[in-house]
Amino acid sequence: MNDLPVTIALTGASGQPYGIRLLKVLVEMQHPVELIISEAARLVMKEELGMDIHSEGDIVSDLLGNEATSLVHYHSPQDLGADIASGSCLTRGMVICPCSTGTLGSIAAGVSRNLIERSADVCLKEKRKLILVVRETPFSVIHLRNMHELSLAGAVIMPAAPGFYNHPQTVQDLIDFVVARILDQLEIPNSLMKRWMHN
């Protein structure tokens, strides 16, 4: 099970640091990753992080430097012929982080216009873990209906909502809280945050 890759997709919502941190932590833990980044996510990365990613061939090294990049297999979002578009390709599951409400709606409608949507559809039909880290506020009734439908279909709806009971001191602490909860859902042990302990 540990050898199976995790599919990570970043879409065009605010919250790119969550997805990038998740990617880096998985690589540090030596977990293989199938990575997809939408065009809209690249635009948001530039706004939020000052990262200007142009060449698909350089994306992994742009995000990780030269650290363990062999563990990350990058896919163009337009590559519907990629192995992860098939249910016969085994993965540990998929995390869309951040997940835009547009992507949320497409998956809820069963639309597979790109590799992100198709890979999510595969996870649902194969009963694999699909975690949607939705980053929007407030939610409209349409968003809530889409989340309800996807929850019924087996997806995990996990809004990017960090907790404060562990007394975060930095923005990184807030990011790590969300990433830790994602890893918990993937059943990957981690110590990124201080856990709630009863006295």
CSV table of C-alpha atoms in Angstrom, one decimal:
chain,number,residue,atom,x,y,z
A,1,MET,CA,0.0,0.0,0.0
A,2,ASN,CA,2.8,2.4,0.8
A,3,ASP,CA,4.2,2.0,-2.7
A,4,LEU,CA,1.0,3.1,-4.3
A,5,PRO,CA,1.2,6.7,-5.5
A,6,VAL,CA,-1.1,9.5,-4.3
A,7,THR,CA,-2.6,11.6,-7.0
A,8,ILE,CA,-2.4,15.3,-6.1
A,9,ALA,CA,-4.2,18.0,-8.2
A,10,LEU,CA,-4.0,21.7,-7.7
A,11,THR,CA,-6.8,23.8,-9.2
A,12,GLY,CA,-7.5,27.5,-9.5
A,13,ALA,CA,-8.6,28.4,-6.0
A,14,SER,CA,-6.8,30.4,-3.4
A,15,GLY,CA,-4.8,28.2,-1.0
A,16,GLN,CA,-1.9,27.0,-3.3
A,17,PRO,CA,0.4,26.8,-0.2
A,18,TYR,CA,-1.7,23.9,1.1
A,19,GLY,CA,-1.2,21.8,-2.0
A,20,ILE,CA,2.5,22.6,-2.4
A,21,ARG,CA,3.1,21.8,1.3
A,22,LEU,CA,1.2,18.5,0.9
A,23,LEU,CA,3.4,17.6,-2.1
A,24,LYS,CA,6.6,18.4,-0.3
A,25,VAL,CA,5.7,16.4,2.8
A,26,LEU,CA,4.7,13.3,0.8
A,27,VAL,CA,8.1,13.5,-1.1
A,28,GLU,CA,9.9,13.9,2.2
A,29,MET,CA,8.2,10.8,3.4
A,30,GLN,CA,9.2,9.0,0.2
A,31,HIS,CA,5.7,8.6,-1.1
A,32,PRO,CA,5.3,8.6,-4.9
A,33,VAL,CA,3.0,11.3,-6.3
A,34,GLU,CA,1.1,11.7,-9.5
A,35,LEU,CA,0.8,15.4,-9.9
A,36,ILE,CA,-1.6,17.5,-12.0
A,37,ILE,CA,-1.7,21.3,-11.9
A,38,SER,CA,-4.4,23.2,-13.8
A,39,GLU,CA,-3.7,26.4,-15.8
A,40,ALA,CA,-5.8,28.4,-13.3
A,41,ALA,CA,-3.7,27.0,-10.5
A,42,ARG,CA,-0.6,28.4,-12.1
A,43,LEU,CA,-2.1,31.8,-12.3
A,44,VAL,CA,-3.1,31.7,-8.6
A,45,MET,CA,0.4,30.5,-7.7
A,46,LYS,CA,1.9,33.5,-9.3
A,47,GLU,CA,-0.4,35.8,-7.3
A,48,GLU,CA,-0.1,34.1,-4.0
A,49,LEU,CA,3.6,32.9,-4.1
A,50,GLY,CA,5.2,34.8,-6.9
A,51,MET,CA,5.9,31.5,-8.6
A,52,ASP,CA,5.9,31.9,-12.4
A,53,ILE,CA,5.8,28.3,-13.9
A,54,HIS,CA,6.0,28.1,-17.7
A,55,SER,CA,7.5,24.9,-18.9
A,56,GLU,CA,5.7,21.6,-18.0
A,57,GLY,CA,9.1,19.9,-18.0
A,58,ASP,CA,10.4,22.2,-15.2
A,59,ILE,CA,7.3,22.2,-13.0
A,60,VAL,CA,8.5,19.5,-10.5
A,61,SER,CA,11.9,21.1,-10.1
A,62,ASP,CA,10.4,24.5,-9.8
A,63,LEU,CA,8.3,23.3,-6.9
A,64,LEU,CA,10.7,21.0,-5.2
A,65,GLY,CA,14.2,22.0,-6.4
A,66,ASN,CA,16.1,18.8,-7.2
A,67,GLU,CA,14.9,17.0,-4.1
A,68,ALA,CA,13.6,13.6,-4.8
A,69,THR,CA,11.9,14.7,-8.0
A,70,SER,CA,12.0,11.1,-9.2
A,71,LEU,CA,9.1,10.4,-6.9
A,72,VAL,CA,6.9,12.9,-8.6
A,73,HIS,CA,5.3,12.1,-12.0
A,74,TYR,CA,3.8,15.2,-13.6
A,75,HIS,CA,0.8,15.0,-15.9
A,76,SER,CA,-0.6,17.8,-18.1
A,77,PRO,CA,-4.2,18.4,-17.2
A,78,GLN,CA,-5.1,17.9,-20.8
A,79,ASP,CA,-3.6,14.4,-21.0
A,80,LEU,CA,-6.7,12.2,-20.9
A,81,GLY,CA,-4.5,9.3,-22.1
A,82,ALA,CA,-2.5,9.3,-18.8
A,83,ASP,CA,-2.4,6.1,-16.8
A,84,ILE,CA,-4.3,7.6,-13.9
A,85,ALA,CA,-7.3,8.2,-16.2
A,86,SER,CA,-7.9,4.5,-16.0
A,87,GLY,CA,-9.4,2.5,-13.1
A,88,SER,CA,-6.8,-0.3,-13.8
A,89,CYS,CA,-4.0,2.1,-12.6
A,90,LEU,CA,-3.8,1.5,-8.9
A,91,THR,CA,-3.4,4.5,-6.6
A,92,ARG,CA,-3.7,5.2,-2.9
A,93,GLY,CA,-6.3,7.9,-3.7
A,94,MET,CA,-6.5,11.5,-4.9
A,95,VAL,CA,-6.4,14.8,-3.2
A,96,ILE,CA,-7.5,18.0,-4.9
A,97,CYS,CA,-5.9,20.7,-2.9
A,98,PRO,CA,-7.0,23.4,-3.3
A,99,CYS,CA,-10.3,22.4,-5.0
A,100,SER,CA,-12.1,25.2,-6.8
A,101,THR,CA,-15.9,25.2,-6.7
A,102,GLY,CA,-15.8,24.9,-10.5
A,103,THR,CA,-13.9,21.7,-10.2
A,104,LEU,CA,-16.2,20.6,-7.4
A,105,GLY,CA,-19.2,21.2,-9.7
A,106,SER,CA,-17.8,19.3,-12.6
A,107,ILE,CA,-16.9,16.3,-10.6
A,108,ALA,CA,-20.4,16.3,-8.9
A,109,ALA,CA,-21.9,16.4,-12.4
A,110,GLY,CA,-19.8,13.5,-13.6
A,111,VAL,CA,-18.0,15.7,-16.2
A,112,SER,CA,-14.6,14.6,-17.3
A,113,ARG,CA,-13.3,17.4,-19.5
A,114,ASN,CA,-9.7,17.1,-18.2
A,115,LEU,CA,-7.4,14.8,-16.3
A,116,ILE,CA,-8.2,16.2,-12.9
A,117,GLU,CA,-11.9,15.6,-13.4
A,118,ARG,CA,-11.4,12.2,-15.0
A,119,SER,CA,-9.0,11.0,-12.2
A,120,ALA,CA,-11.5,12.1,-9.6
A,121,ASP,CA,-14.3,10.3,-11.4
A,122,VAL,CA,-12.1,7.1,-11.4
A,123,CYS,CA,-11.6,7.4,-7.7
A,124,LEU,CA,-15.3,7.6,-7.1
A,125,LYS,CA,-16.2,4.6,-9.4
A,126,GLU,CA,-13.4,2.5,-8.0
A,127,LYS,CA,-14.3,3.4,-4.4
A,128,ARG,CA,-10.9,4.9,-3.7
A,129,LYS,CA,-10.3,7.8,-1.4
A,130,LEU,CA,-11.1,11.2,-3.0
A,131,ILE,CA,-10.4,14.2,-0.8
A,132,LEU,CA,-11.6,17.6,-1.9
A,133,VAL,CA,-10.0,20.5,0.0
A,134,VAL,CA,-12.5,23.1,-1.0
A,135,ARG,CA,-11.3,26.7,-0.6
A,136,GLU,CA,-14.2,29.2,-0.9
A,137,THR,CA,-16.3,31.4,1.4
A,138,PRO,CA,-19.1,31.8,1.7
A,139,PHE,CA,-20.6,28.7,0.1
A,140,SER,CA,-23.7,29.1,-2.1
A,141,VAL,CA,-26.5,26.6,-2.0
A,142,ILE,CA,-25.1,25.2,-5.3
A,143,HIS,CA,-21.7,24.6,-3.7
A,144,LEU,CA,-23.4,22.9,-0.7
A,145,ARG,CA,-25.5,20.7,-3.0
A,146,ASN,CA,-22.5,19.7,-4.9
A,147,MET,CA,-20.6,18.8,-1.7
A,148,HIS,CA,-23.6,16.8,-0.5
A,149,GLU,CA,-23.8,14.8,-3.7
A,150,LEU,CA,-20.1,14.1,-3.6
A,151,SER,CA,-20.2,13.1,0.0
A,152,LEU,CA,-23.0,10.6,-0.8
A,153,ALA,CA,-20.8,9.3,-3.6
A,154,GLY,CA,-18.0,8.6,-1.2
A,155,ALA,CA,-15.8,11.7,-1.4
A,156,VAL,CA,-14.3,13.4,1.7
A,157,ILE,CA,-15.2,17.1,1.8
A,158,MET,CA,-12.5,18.8,3.7
A,159,PRO,CA,-12.6,22.7,3.5
A,160,ALA,CA,-9.3,24.3,4.2
A,161,ALA,CA,-10.3,25.3,7.7
A,162,PRO,CA,-7.3,25.2,10.2
A,163,GLY,CA,-7.9,24.7,13.9
A,164,PHE,CA,-6.6,26.9,16.7
A,165,TYR,CA,-6.7,24.6,19.7
A,166,ASN,CA,-3.0,23.8,19.1
A,167,HIS,CA,-2.1,27.5,19.4
A,168,PRO,CA,-0.6,28.1,16.0
A,169,GLN,CA,2.3,30.7,16.0
A,170,THR,CA,2.9,31.0,12.3
A,171,VAL,CA,1.1,30.8,8.9
A,172,GLN,CA,3.1,27.6,8.4
A,173,ASP,CA,1.4,26.1,11.5
A,174,LEU,CA,-2.0,26.8,10.0
A,175,ILE,CA,-1.0,25.2,6.7
A,176,ASP,CA,0.4,22.2,8.5
A,177,PHE,CA,-2.8,21.7,10.4
A,178,VAL,CA,-4.7,21.2,7.2
A,179,VAL,CA,-2.0,19.1,5.6
A,180,ALA,CA,-1.9,16.9,8.7
A,181,ARG,CA,-5.6,16.3,8.5
A,182,ILE,CA,-5.3,15.4,4.8
A,183,LEU,CA,-2.6,12.8,5.6
A,184,ASP,CA,-4.8,11.4,8.4
A,185,GLN,CA,-7.5,10.7,5.8
A,186,LEU,CA,-4.9,9.0,3.6
A,187,GLU,CA,-3.9,6.9,6.7
A,188,ILE,CA,-0.3,8.3,6.4
A,189,PRO,CA,1.2,8.8,9.9
A,190,ASN,CA,2.6,12.2,10.5
A,191,SER,CA,3.5,14.6,13.3
A,192,LEU,CA,2.9,18.0,11.6
A,193,MET,CA,0.6,19.3,14.3
A,194,LYS,CA,0.0,19.0,18.0
A,195,ARG,CA,-3.0,16.7,18.5
A,196,TRP,CA,-5.9,17.1,20.8
A,197,MET,CA,-5.1,15.4,24.0
A,198,HIS,CA,-7.6,15.0,27.0
A,199,ASN,CA,-6.1,15.8,30.4
